Structure formats: structure tokens, C-alpha cells
Amino acid sequence: MNREGLPIEVTSDGGFQYDNTVVTEEEFDRVYELCEKELMQAGAIGPPPAADPEYLSAVYDELVEQAQCLTDEGYTVEEPPSRETWIESKGAAWDPWGSVAENDGVEALEEAQATCG
């Protein structure tokens, strides 16, 4: 992604972060898909796990725990849909982090991620 001009930083937990005030969501998605396709063609990664209901169920559990932490910390978080609805949407139906960003702003999101992420 850096090669494609996006200032992406790999985090210590193996994830990544970027400054969404510099990179648009559309540009990020375009480069992410390009890189993902390239890595799959090279055999470095398999297909995305989003089609695996077991994987999605585990992610749902993590998000529910994170949502509880966010609520405990005073952030407003939308109620999650049912597990089945969330899995059927492949994770698109709900994201507690989106609520924080939308309601409290990017700065609050960064603080929340440091506490509950």
C-alpha cells in the first residue's frame, strides 16, 4: 500500500492504521483491493474470510465485547443486530466504531481505540 502512495503504518498487533484526513475511503478501498488481489495471485494470502460464517461469528463476538467497553467508557454505540443478521451482511450491518466516529468525532475515536481496541 505504501508502494501505491498510501501512508499506511503497520501496528504492533499486525493490523494497520492510516490518517483518514489524508486518504479518502475510496482511494483506500481501491488500493486495498489492488494489493489484496496481487497478494492472492502470488499465493501469499488466501481468499478473504468474510465468506466463513464461523470466522464472522468470532468477529461479531469481539465487536460486541468492544461495544460493551465503549458503552462502559461513556460512548454512544448503536445496538448490534442479531448475530445471524450481521453474518448474513458479512459484517456490513453494524460496526460499533462507526458510531463513535459519527457521534464523537475522529479524536474521540482514537481515544476509544486506545482504550477498547
PDB file of N, CA and C in Angstrom, residues 15-67:
ATOM      1  N   GLY A  15      -2.045  -5.331  12.639  1.00  0.00           N
ATOM      2  CA  GLY A  15      -3.026  -4.577  11.872  1.00  0.00           C
ATOM      3  C   GLY A  15      -2.360  -3.399  11.190  1.00  0.00           C
ATOM      4  N   PHE A  16      -3.172  -2.438  10.817  1.00  0.00           N
ATOM      5  CA  PHE A  16      -2.612  -1.239  10.197  1.00  0.00           C
ATOM      6  C   PHE A  16      -3.488  -0.051  10.542  1.00  0.00           C
ATOM      7  N   GLN A  17      -2.921   1.117  10.350  1.00  0.00           N
ATOM      8  CA  GLN A  17      -3.678   2.342  10.551  1.00  0.00           C
ATOM      9  C   GLN A  17      -3.250   3.364   9.521  1.00  0.00           C
ATOM     10  N   TYR A  18      -4.128   4.332   9.302  1.00  0.00           N
ATOM     11  CA  TYR A  18      -3.816   5.403   8.359  1.00  0.00           C
ATOM     12  C   TYR A  18      -4.589   6.641   8.765  1.00  0.00           C
ATOM     13  N   ASP A  19      -4.148   7.752   8.296  1.00  0.00           N
ATOM     14  CA  ASP A  19      -4.767   9.034   8.593  1.00  0.00           C
ATOM     15  C   ASP A  19      -5.885   9.273   7.583  1.00  0.00           C
ATOM     16  N   ASN A  20      -7.145   9.119   8.034  1.00  0.00           N
ATOM     17  CA  ASN A  20      -8.250   9.258   7.095  1.00  0.00           C
ATOM     18  C   ASN A  20      -8.559  10.708   6.739  1.00  0.00           C
ATOM     19  N   THR A  21      -7.761  11.643   7.257  1.00  0.00           N
ATOM     20  CA  THR A  21      -7.902  13.026   6.803  1.00  0.00           C
ATOM     21  C   THR A  21      -7.028  13.280   5.579  1.00  0.00           C
ATOM     22  N   VAL A  22      -6.126  12.344   5.289  1.00  0.00           N
ATOM     23  CA  VAL A  22      -5.225  12.462   4.147  1.00  0.00           C
ATOM     24  C   VAL A  22      -5.658  11.516   3.023  1.00  0.00           C
ATOM     25  N   VAL A  23      -6.186  10.355   3.375  1.00  0.00           N
ATOM     26  CA  VAL A  23      -6.561   9.324   2.420  1.00  0.00           C
ATOM     27  C   VAL A  23      -8.081   9.197   2.401  1.00  0.00           C
ATOM     28  N   THR A  24      -8.684   9.310   1.236  1.00  0.00           N
ATOM     29  CA  THR A  24     -10.135   9.136   1.148  1.00  0.00           C
ATOM     30  C   THR A  24     -10.471   7.649   1.256  1.00  0.00           C
ATOM     31  N   GLU A  25     -11.686   7.378   1.663  1.00  0.00           N
ATOM     32  CA  GLU A  25     -12.130   5.990   1.774  1.00  0.00           C
ATOM     33  C   GLU A  25     -12.111   5.304   0.411  1.00  0.00           C
ATOM     34  N   GLU A  26     -12.478   6.034  -0.616  1.00  0.00           N
ATOM     35  CA  GLU A  26     -12.494   5.466  -1.963  1.00  0.00           C
ATOM     36  C   GLU A  26     -11.081   5.082  -2.409  1.00  0.00           C
ATOM     37  N   GLU A  27     -10.115   5.970  -2.151  1.00  0.00           N
ATOM     38  CA  GLU A  27      -8.727   5.687  -2.533  1.00  0.00           C
ATOM     39  C   GLU A  27      -8.188   4.501  -1.732  1.00  0.00           C
ATOM     40  N   PHE A  28      -8.495   4.476  -0.434  1.00  0.00           N
ATOM     41  CA  PHE A  28      -8.057   3.358   0.398  1.00  0.00           C
ATOM     42  C   PHE A  28      -8.634   2.055  -0.140  1.00  0.00           C
ATOM     43  N   ASP A  29      -9.940   2.019  -0.398  1.00  0.00           N
ATOM     44  CA  ASP A  29     -10.585   0.801  -0.897  1.00  0.00           C
ATOM     45  C   ASP A  29      -9.977   0.349  -2.219  1.00  0.00           C
ATOM     46  N   ARG A  30      -9.725   1.295  -3.122  1.00  0.00           N
ATOM     47  CA  ARG A  30      -9.148   0.955  -4.425  1.00  0.00           C
ATOM     48  C   ARG A  30      -7.785   0.301  -4.260  1.00  0.00           C
ATOM     49  N   VAL A  31      -6.927   0.903  -3.451  1.00  0.00           N
ATOM     50  CA  VAL A  31      -5.571   0.372  -3.266  1.00  0.00           C
ATOM     51  C   VAL A  31      -5.614  -0.933  -2.480  1.00  0.00           C
ATOM     52  N   TYR A  32      -6.484  -1.021  -1.485  1.00  0.00           N
ATOM     53  CA  TYR A  32      -6.602  -2.248  -0.697  1.00  0.00           C
ATOM     54  C   TYR A  32      -6.973  -3.415  -1.610  1.00  0.00           C
ATOM     55  N   GLU A  33      -7.976  -3.221  -2.444  1.00  0.00           N
ATOM     56  CA  GLU A  33      -8.399  -4.280  -3.358  1.00  0.00           C
ATOM     57  C   GLU A  33      -7.290  -4.660  -4.338  1.00  0.00           C
ATOM     58  N   LEU A  34      -6.585  -3.667  -4.847  1.00  0.00           N
ATOM     59  CA  LEU A  34      -5.469  -3.916  -5.752  1.00  0.00           C
ATOM     60  C   LEU A  34      -4.405  -4.779  -5.067  1.00  0.00           C
ATOM     61  N   CYS A  35      -4.028  -4.403  -3.866  1.00  0.00           N
ATOM     62  CA  CYS A  35      -2.985  -5.130  -3.134  1.00  0.00           C
ATOM     63  C   CYS A  35      -3.455  -6.533  -2.741  1.00  0.00           C
ATOM     64  N   GLU A  36      -4.708  -6.636  -2.298  1.00  0.00           N
ATOM     65  CA  GLU A  36      -5.254  -7.934  -1.924  1.00  0.00           C
ATOM     66  C   GLU A  36      -5.234  -8.886  -3.118  1.00  0.00           C
ATOM     67  N   LYS A  37      -5.650  -8.392  -4.271  1.00  0.00           N
ATOM     68  CA  LYS A  37      -5.658  -9.214  -5.486  1.00  0.00           C
ATOM     69  C   LYS A  37      -4.241  -9.661  -5.850  1.00  0.00           C
ATOM     70  N   GLU A  38      -3.308  -8.732  -5.750  1.00  0.00           N
ATOM     71  CA  GLU A  38      -1.909  -9.043  -6.060  1.00  0.00           C
ATOM     72  C   GLU A  38      -1.355 -10.115  -5.115  1.00  0.00           C
ATOM     73  N   LEU A  39      -1.652  -9.991  -3.835  1.00  0.00           N
ATOM     74  CA  LEU A  39      -1.163 -10.960  -2.845  1.00  0.00           C
ATOM     75  C   LEU A  39      -1.816 -12.329  -3.033  1.00  0.00           C
ATOM     76  N   MET A  40      -3.107 -12.354  -3.394  1.00  0.00           N
ATOM     77  CA  MET A  40      -3.772 -13.636  -3.640  1.00  0.00           C
ATOM     78  C   MET A  40      -3.196 -14.315  -4.876  1.00  0.00           C
ATOM     79  N   GLN A  41      -2.945 -13.543  -5.923  1.00  0.00           N
ATOM     80  CA  GLN A  41      -2.364 -14.112  -7.142  1.00  0.00           C
ATOM     81  C   GLN A  41      -0.973 -14.669  -6.887  1.00  0.00           C
ATOM     82  N   ALA A  42      -0.236 -14.046  -5.978  1.00  0.00           N
ATOM     83  CA  ALA A  42       1.110 -14.510  -5.640  1.00  0.00           C
ATOM     84  C   ALA A  42       1.078 -15.687  -4.668  1.00  0.00           C
ATOM     85  N   GLY A  43      -0.110 -16.004  -4.145  1.00  0.00           N
ATOM     86  CA  GLY A  43      -0.230 -17.107  -3.194  1.00  0.00           C
ATOM     87  C   GLY A  43       0.178 -16.731  -1.780  1.00  0.00           C
ATOM     88  N   ALA A  44       0.378 -15.450  -1.527  1.00  0.00           N
ATOM     89  CA  ALA A  44       0.794 -15.004  -0.194  1.00  0.00           C
ATOM     90  C   ALA A  44      -0.356 -15.010   0.802  1.00  0.00           C
ATOM     91  N   ILE A  45      -1.584 -14.843   0.311  1.00  0.00           N
ATOM     92  CA  ILE A  45      -2.764 -14.892   1.172  1.00  0.00           C
ATOM     93  C   ILE A  45      -3.852 -15.664   0.469  1.00  0.00           C
ATOM     94  N   GLY A  46      -4.787 -16.174   1.249  1.00  0.00           N
ATOM     95  CA  GLY A  46      -5.940 -16.865   0.696  1.00  0.00           C
ATOM     96  C   GLY A  46      -7.082 -15.881   0.500  1.00  0.00           C
ATOM     97  N   PRO A  47      -8.225 -16.389   0.086  1.00  0.00           N
ATOM     98  CA  PRO A  47      -9.373 -15.511  -0.087  1.00  0.00           C
ATOM     99  C   PRO A  47      -9.808 -14.919   1.246  1.00  0.00           C
ATOM    100  N   PRO A  48     -10.495 -13.793   1.219  1.00  0.00           N
ATOM    101  CA  PRO A  48     -10.935 -13.159   2.452  1.00  0.00           C
ATOM    102  C   PRO A  48     -11.851 -14.083   3.257  1.00  0.00           C
ATOM    103  N   PRO A  49     -11.734 -14.057   4.572  1.00  0.00           N
ATOM    104  CA  PRO A  49     -12.533 -14.949   5.411  1.00  0.00           C
ATOM    105  C   PRO A  49     -13.979 -14.504   5.561  1.00  0.00           C
ATOM    106  N   ALA A  50     -14.363 -13.391   4.918  1.00  0.00           N
ATOM    107  CA  ALA A  50     -15.709 -12.850   5.090  1.00  0.00           C
ATOM    108  C   ALA A  50     -16.811 -13.823   4.671  1.00  0.00           C
ATOM    109  N   ALA A  51     -16.466 -14.833   3.902  1.00  0.00           N
ATOM    110  CA  ALA A  51     -17.465 -15.809   3.488  1.00  0.00           C
ATOM    111  C   ALA A  51     -17.613 -16.930   4.513  1.00  0.00           C
ATOM    112  N   ASP A  52     -16.768 -16.977   5.515  1.00  0.00           N
ATOM    113  CA  ASP A  52     -16.772 -18.056   6.504  1.00  0.00           C
ATOM    114  C   ASP A  52     -17.624 -17.658   7.705  1.00  0.00           C
ATOM    115  N   PRO A  53     -18.807 -18.255   7.881  1.00  0.00           N
ATOM    116  CA  PRO A  53     -19.687 -17.890   8.991  1.00  0.00           C
ATOM    117  C   PRO A  53     -19.038 -18.079  10.372  1.00  0.00           C
ATOM    118  N   GLU A  54     -18.186 -19.077  10.515  1.00  0.00           N
ATOM    119  CA  GLU A  54     -17.516 -19.298  11.796  1.00  0.00           C
ATOM    120  C   GLU A  54     -16.584 -18.126  12.128  1.00  0.00           C
ATOM    121  N   TYR A  55     -15.849 -17.685  11.139  1.00  0.00           N
ATOM    122  CA  TYR A  55     -14.972 -16.531  11.316  1.00  0.00           C
ATOM    123  C   TYR A  55     -15.798 -15.299  11.658  1.00  0.00           C
ATOM    124  N   LEU A  56     -16.859 -15.060  10.885  1.00  0.00           N
ATOM    125  CA  LEU A  56     -17.707 -13.893  11.120  1.00  0.00           C
ATOM    126  C   LEU A  56     -18.340 -13.928  12.502  1.00  0.00           C
ATOM    127  N   SER A  57     -18.710 -15.105  12.965  1.00  0.00           N
ATOM    128  CA  SER A  57     -19.290 -15.237  14.295  1.00  0.00           C
ATOM    129  C   SER A  57     -18.285 -14.821  15.367  1.00  0.00           C
ATOM    130  N   ALA A  58     -17.031 -15.213  15.198  1.00  0.00           N
ATOM    131  CA  ALA A  58     -15.985 -14.828  16.150  1.00  0.00           C
ATOM    132  C   ALA A  58     -15.747 -13.320  16.120  1.00  0.00           C
ATOM    133  N   VAL A  59     -15.750 -12.725  14.936  1.00  0.00           N
ATOM    134  CA  VAL A  59     -15.579 -11.272  14.822  1.00  0.00           C
ATOM    135  C   VAL A  59     -16.749 -10.562  15.493  1.00  0.00           C
ATOM    136  N   TYR A  60     -17.951 -11.066  15.299  1.00  0.00           N
ATOM    137  CA  TYR A  60     -19.138 -10.484  15.928  1.00  0.00           C
ATOM    138  C   TYR A  60     -18.974 -10.466  17.445  1.00  0.00           C
ATOM    139  N   ASP A  61     -18.515 -11.582  18.003  1.00  0.00           N
ATOM    140  CA  ASP A  61     -18.298 -11.651  19.458  1.00  0.00           C
ATOM    141  C   ASP A  61     -17.303 -10.587  19.912  1.00  0.00           C
ATOM    142  N   GLU A  62     -16.220 -10.408  19.175  1.00  0.00           N
ATOM    143  CA  GLU A  62     -15.217  -9.389  19.523  1.00  0.00           C
ATOM    144  C   GLU A  62     -15.820  -7.988  19.467  1.00  0.00           C
ATOM    145  N   LEU A  63     -16.609  -7.711  18.443  1.00  0.00           N
ATOM    146  CA  LEU A  63     -17.222  -6.398  18.309  1.00  0.00           C
ATOM    147  C   LEU A  63     -18.224  -6.123  19.421  1.00  0.00           C
ATOM    148  N   VAL A  64     -18.966  -7.142  19.825  1.00  0.00           N
ATOM    149  CA  VAL A  64     -19.917  -6.973  20.931  1.00  0.00           C
ATOM    150  C   VAL A  64     -19.154  -6.643  22.213  1.00  0.00           C
ATOM    151  N   GLU A  65     -18.034  -7.323  22.455  1.00  0.00           N
ATOM    152  CA  GLU A  65     -17.201  -7.014  23.627  1.00  0.00           C
ATOM    153  C   GLU A  65     -16.661  -5.588  23.548  1.00  0.00           C
ATOM    154  N   GLN A  66     -16.188  -5.188  22.376  1.00  0.00           N
ATOM    155  CA  GLN A  66     -15.672  -3.833  22.207  1.00  0.00           C
ATOM    156  C   GLN A  66     -16.786  -2.804  22.393  1.00  0.00           C
ATOM    157  N   ALA A  67     -17.985  -3.115  21.907  1.00  0.00           N
ATOM    158  CA  ALA A  67     -19.125  -2.207  22.072  1.00  0.00           C
ATOM    159  C   ALA A  67     -19.457  -2.026  23.549  1.00  0.00           C
TER     160      ALA A  67
END
